[in-house]
PDB file of C-alpha atoms in Angstrom:
ATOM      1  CA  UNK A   1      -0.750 -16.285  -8.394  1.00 44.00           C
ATOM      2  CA  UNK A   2      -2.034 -14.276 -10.807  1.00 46.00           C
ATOM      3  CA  UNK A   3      -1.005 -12.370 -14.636  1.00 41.00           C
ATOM      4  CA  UNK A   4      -1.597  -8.757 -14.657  1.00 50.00           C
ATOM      5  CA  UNK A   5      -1.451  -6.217 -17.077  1.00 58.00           C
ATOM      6  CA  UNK A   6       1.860  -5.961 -19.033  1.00 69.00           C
ATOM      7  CA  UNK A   7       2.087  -9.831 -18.057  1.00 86.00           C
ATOM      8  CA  UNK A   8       3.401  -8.826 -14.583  1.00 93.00           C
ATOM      9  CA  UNK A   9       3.394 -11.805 -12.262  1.00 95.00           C
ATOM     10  CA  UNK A  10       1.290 -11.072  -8.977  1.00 96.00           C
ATOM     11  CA  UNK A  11       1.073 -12.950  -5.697  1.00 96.00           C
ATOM     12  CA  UNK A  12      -0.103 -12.005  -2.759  1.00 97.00           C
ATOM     13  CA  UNK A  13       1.945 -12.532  -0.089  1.00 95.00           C
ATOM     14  CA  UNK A  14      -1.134 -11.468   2.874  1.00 94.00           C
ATOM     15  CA  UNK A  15      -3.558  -9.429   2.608  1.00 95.00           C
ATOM     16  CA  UNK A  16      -6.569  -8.722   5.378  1.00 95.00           C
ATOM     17  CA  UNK A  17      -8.509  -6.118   2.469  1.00 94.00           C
ATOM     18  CA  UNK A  18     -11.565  -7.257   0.699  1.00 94.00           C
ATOM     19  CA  UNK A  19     -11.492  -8.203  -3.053  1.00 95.00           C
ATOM     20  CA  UNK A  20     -12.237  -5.263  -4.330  1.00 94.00           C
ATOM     21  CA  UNK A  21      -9.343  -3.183  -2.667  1.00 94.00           C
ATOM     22  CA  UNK A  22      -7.019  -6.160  -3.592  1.00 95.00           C
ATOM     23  CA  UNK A  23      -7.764  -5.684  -7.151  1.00 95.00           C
ATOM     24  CA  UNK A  24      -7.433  -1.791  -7.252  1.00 95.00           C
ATOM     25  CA  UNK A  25      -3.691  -2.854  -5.081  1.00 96.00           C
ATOM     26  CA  UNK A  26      -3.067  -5.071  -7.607  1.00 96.00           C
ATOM     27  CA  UNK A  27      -4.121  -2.708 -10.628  1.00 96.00           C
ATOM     28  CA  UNK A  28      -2.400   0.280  -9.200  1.00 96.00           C
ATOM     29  CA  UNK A  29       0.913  -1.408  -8.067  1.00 96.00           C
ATOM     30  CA  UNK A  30       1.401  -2.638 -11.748  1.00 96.00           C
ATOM     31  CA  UNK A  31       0.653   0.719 -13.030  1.00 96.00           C
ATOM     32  CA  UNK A  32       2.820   1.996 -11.159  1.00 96.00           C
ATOM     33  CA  UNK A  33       5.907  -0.251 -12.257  1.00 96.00           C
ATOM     34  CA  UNK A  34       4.761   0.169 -15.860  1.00 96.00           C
ATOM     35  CA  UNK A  35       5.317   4.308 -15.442  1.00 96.00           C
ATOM     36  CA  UNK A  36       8.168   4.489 -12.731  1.00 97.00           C
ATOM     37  CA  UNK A  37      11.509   3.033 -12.558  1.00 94.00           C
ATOM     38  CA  UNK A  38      12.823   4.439  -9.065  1.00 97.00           C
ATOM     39  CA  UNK A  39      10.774   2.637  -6.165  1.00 96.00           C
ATOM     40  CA  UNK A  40      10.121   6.148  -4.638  1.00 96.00           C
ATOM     41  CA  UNK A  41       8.429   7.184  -7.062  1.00 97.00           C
ATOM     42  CA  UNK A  42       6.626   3.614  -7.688  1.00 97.00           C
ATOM     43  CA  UNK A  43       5.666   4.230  -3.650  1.00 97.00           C
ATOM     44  CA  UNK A  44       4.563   8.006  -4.181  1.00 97.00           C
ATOM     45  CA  UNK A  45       2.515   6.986  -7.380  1.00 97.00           C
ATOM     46  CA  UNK A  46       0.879   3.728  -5.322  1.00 97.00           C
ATOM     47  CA  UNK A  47       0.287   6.320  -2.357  1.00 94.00           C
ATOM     48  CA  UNK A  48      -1.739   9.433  -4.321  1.00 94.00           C
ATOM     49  CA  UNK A  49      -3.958   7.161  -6.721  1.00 94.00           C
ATOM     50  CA  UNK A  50      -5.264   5.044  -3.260  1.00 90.00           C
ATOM     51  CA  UNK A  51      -5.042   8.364  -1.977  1.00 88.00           C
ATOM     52  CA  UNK A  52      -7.807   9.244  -5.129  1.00 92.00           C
ATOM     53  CA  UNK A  53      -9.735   5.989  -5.043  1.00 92.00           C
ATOM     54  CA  UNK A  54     -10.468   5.806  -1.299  1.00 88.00           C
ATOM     55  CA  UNK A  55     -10.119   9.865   0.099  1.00 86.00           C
ATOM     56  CA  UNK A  56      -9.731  10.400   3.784  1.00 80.00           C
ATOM     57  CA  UNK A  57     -13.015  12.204   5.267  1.00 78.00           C
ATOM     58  CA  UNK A  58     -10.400  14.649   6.876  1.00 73.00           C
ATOM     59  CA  UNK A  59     -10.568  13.277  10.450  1.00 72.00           C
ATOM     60  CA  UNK A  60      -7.624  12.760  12.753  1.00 66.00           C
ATOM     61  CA  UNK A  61      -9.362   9.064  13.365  1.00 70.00           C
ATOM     62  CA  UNK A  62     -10.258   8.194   9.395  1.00 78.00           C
ATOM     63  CA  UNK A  63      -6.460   6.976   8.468  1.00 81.00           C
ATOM     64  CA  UNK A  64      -4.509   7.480   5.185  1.00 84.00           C
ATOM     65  CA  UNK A  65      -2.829   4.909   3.215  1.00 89.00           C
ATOM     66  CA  UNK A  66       0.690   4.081   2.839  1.00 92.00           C
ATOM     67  CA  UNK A  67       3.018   2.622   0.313  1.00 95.00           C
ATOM     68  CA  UNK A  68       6.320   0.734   0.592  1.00 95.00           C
ATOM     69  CA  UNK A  69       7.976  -0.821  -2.317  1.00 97.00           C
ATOM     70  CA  UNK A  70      11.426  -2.505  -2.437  1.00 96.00           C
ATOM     71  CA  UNK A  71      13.704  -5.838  -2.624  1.00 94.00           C
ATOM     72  CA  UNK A  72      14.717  -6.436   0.530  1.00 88.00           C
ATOM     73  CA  UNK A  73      13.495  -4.848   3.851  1.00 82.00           C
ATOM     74  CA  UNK A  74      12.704  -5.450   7.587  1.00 82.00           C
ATOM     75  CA  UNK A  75       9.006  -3.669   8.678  1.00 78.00           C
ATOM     76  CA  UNK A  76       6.877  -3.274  11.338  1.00 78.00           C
ATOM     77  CA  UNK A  77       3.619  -1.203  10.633  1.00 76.00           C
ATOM     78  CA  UNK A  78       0.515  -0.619  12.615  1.00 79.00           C
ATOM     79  CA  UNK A  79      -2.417  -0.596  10.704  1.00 78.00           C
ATOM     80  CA  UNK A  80      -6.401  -0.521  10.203  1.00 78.00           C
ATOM     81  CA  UNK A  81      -8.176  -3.913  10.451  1.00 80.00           C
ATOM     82  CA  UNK A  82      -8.644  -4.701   6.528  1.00 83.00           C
ATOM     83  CA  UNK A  83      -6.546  -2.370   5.294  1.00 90.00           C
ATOM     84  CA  UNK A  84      -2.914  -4.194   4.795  1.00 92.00           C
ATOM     85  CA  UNK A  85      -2.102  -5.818   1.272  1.00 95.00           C
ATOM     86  CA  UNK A  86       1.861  -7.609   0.669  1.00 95.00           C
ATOM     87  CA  UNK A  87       2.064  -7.487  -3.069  1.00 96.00           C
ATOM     88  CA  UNK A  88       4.718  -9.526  -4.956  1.00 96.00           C
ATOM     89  CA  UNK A  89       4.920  -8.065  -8.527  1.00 96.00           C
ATOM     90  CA  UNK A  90       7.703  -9.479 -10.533  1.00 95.00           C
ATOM     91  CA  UNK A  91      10.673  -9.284  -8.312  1.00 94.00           C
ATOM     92  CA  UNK A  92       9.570  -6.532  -6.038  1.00 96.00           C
ATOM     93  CA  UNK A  93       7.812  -6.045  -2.835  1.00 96.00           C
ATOM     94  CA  UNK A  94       4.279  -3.801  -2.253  1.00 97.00           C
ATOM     95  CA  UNK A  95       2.996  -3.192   1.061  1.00 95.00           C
ATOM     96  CA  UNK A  96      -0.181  -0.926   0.810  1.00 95.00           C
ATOM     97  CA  UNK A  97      -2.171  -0.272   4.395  1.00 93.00           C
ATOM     98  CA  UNK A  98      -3.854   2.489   5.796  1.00 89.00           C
ATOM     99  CA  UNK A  99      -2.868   3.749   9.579  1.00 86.00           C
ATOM    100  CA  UNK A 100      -4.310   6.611  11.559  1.00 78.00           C
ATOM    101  CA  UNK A 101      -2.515   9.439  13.220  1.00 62.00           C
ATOM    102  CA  UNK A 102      -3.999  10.329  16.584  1.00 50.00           C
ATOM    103  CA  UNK A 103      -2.421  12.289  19.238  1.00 42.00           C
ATOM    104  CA  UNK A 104      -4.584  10.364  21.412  1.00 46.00           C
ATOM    105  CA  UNK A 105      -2.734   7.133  20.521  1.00 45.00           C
ATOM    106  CA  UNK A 106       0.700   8.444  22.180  1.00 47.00           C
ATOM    107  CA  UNK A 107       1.976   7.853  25.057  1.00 52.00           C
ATOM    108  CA  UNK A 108       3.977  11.283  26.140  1.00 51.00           C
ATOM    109  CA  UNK A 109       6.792  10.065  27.764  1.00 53.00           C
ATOM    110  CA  UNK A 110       7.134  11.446  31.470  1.00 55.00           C
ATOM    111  CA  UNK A 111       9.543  14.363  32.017  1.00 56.00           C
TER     112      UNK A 111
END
């Protein structure tokens, strides 16, 4: 457990990113909470600064990160080895991870 800034209380819950993504989650989550009320726009802020931090090259097969912030919610996410972070901050939930989009990775279903 750790104190962050505006004495937020941080855990996290799993994470499979190296330290120095974890901090930037942890930095950017609580920034996020100090400047946004709604979770949407906690999620949209936590989304464009990783978004900033760590661009996409522009490939189909690079990825691009994800936010999802709440209370209480079932998930189920694919994602990019080492790029997956559960935050606890206060009372909320933070689930930063980065996915790619391929059209190679869908099955079409026959017709």
């Amino acid at each position: 457990m750790a104190v962050a800034p505006k004495d937020h209380k941080v855990e996290i819950v799993l994470s499979y990113m190296d330290d120095e993504h974890e901090k930037a989650a942890i930095e950017v989550a609580c920034l996020s909470f100090d400047k946004h009320t709604q979770y949407k726009d906690v999620a949209q802020h936590i989304k464009r600064e990783y978004d900033k931090r760590y661009p996409s090259s522009g490939k189909a097969t690079d990825g691009v990160y994800h936010a999802v912030v709440g209370k209480h919610f079932g998930a189920s996410f694919s994602h990019e080895t080492a790029f997956y972070i559960h935050l606890k901050i206060d009372l909320h939930n933070v689930i930063i991870f980065k996915s790619k989009d391929s059209p190679f990775d869908v099955e079409t279903p026959p017709m």
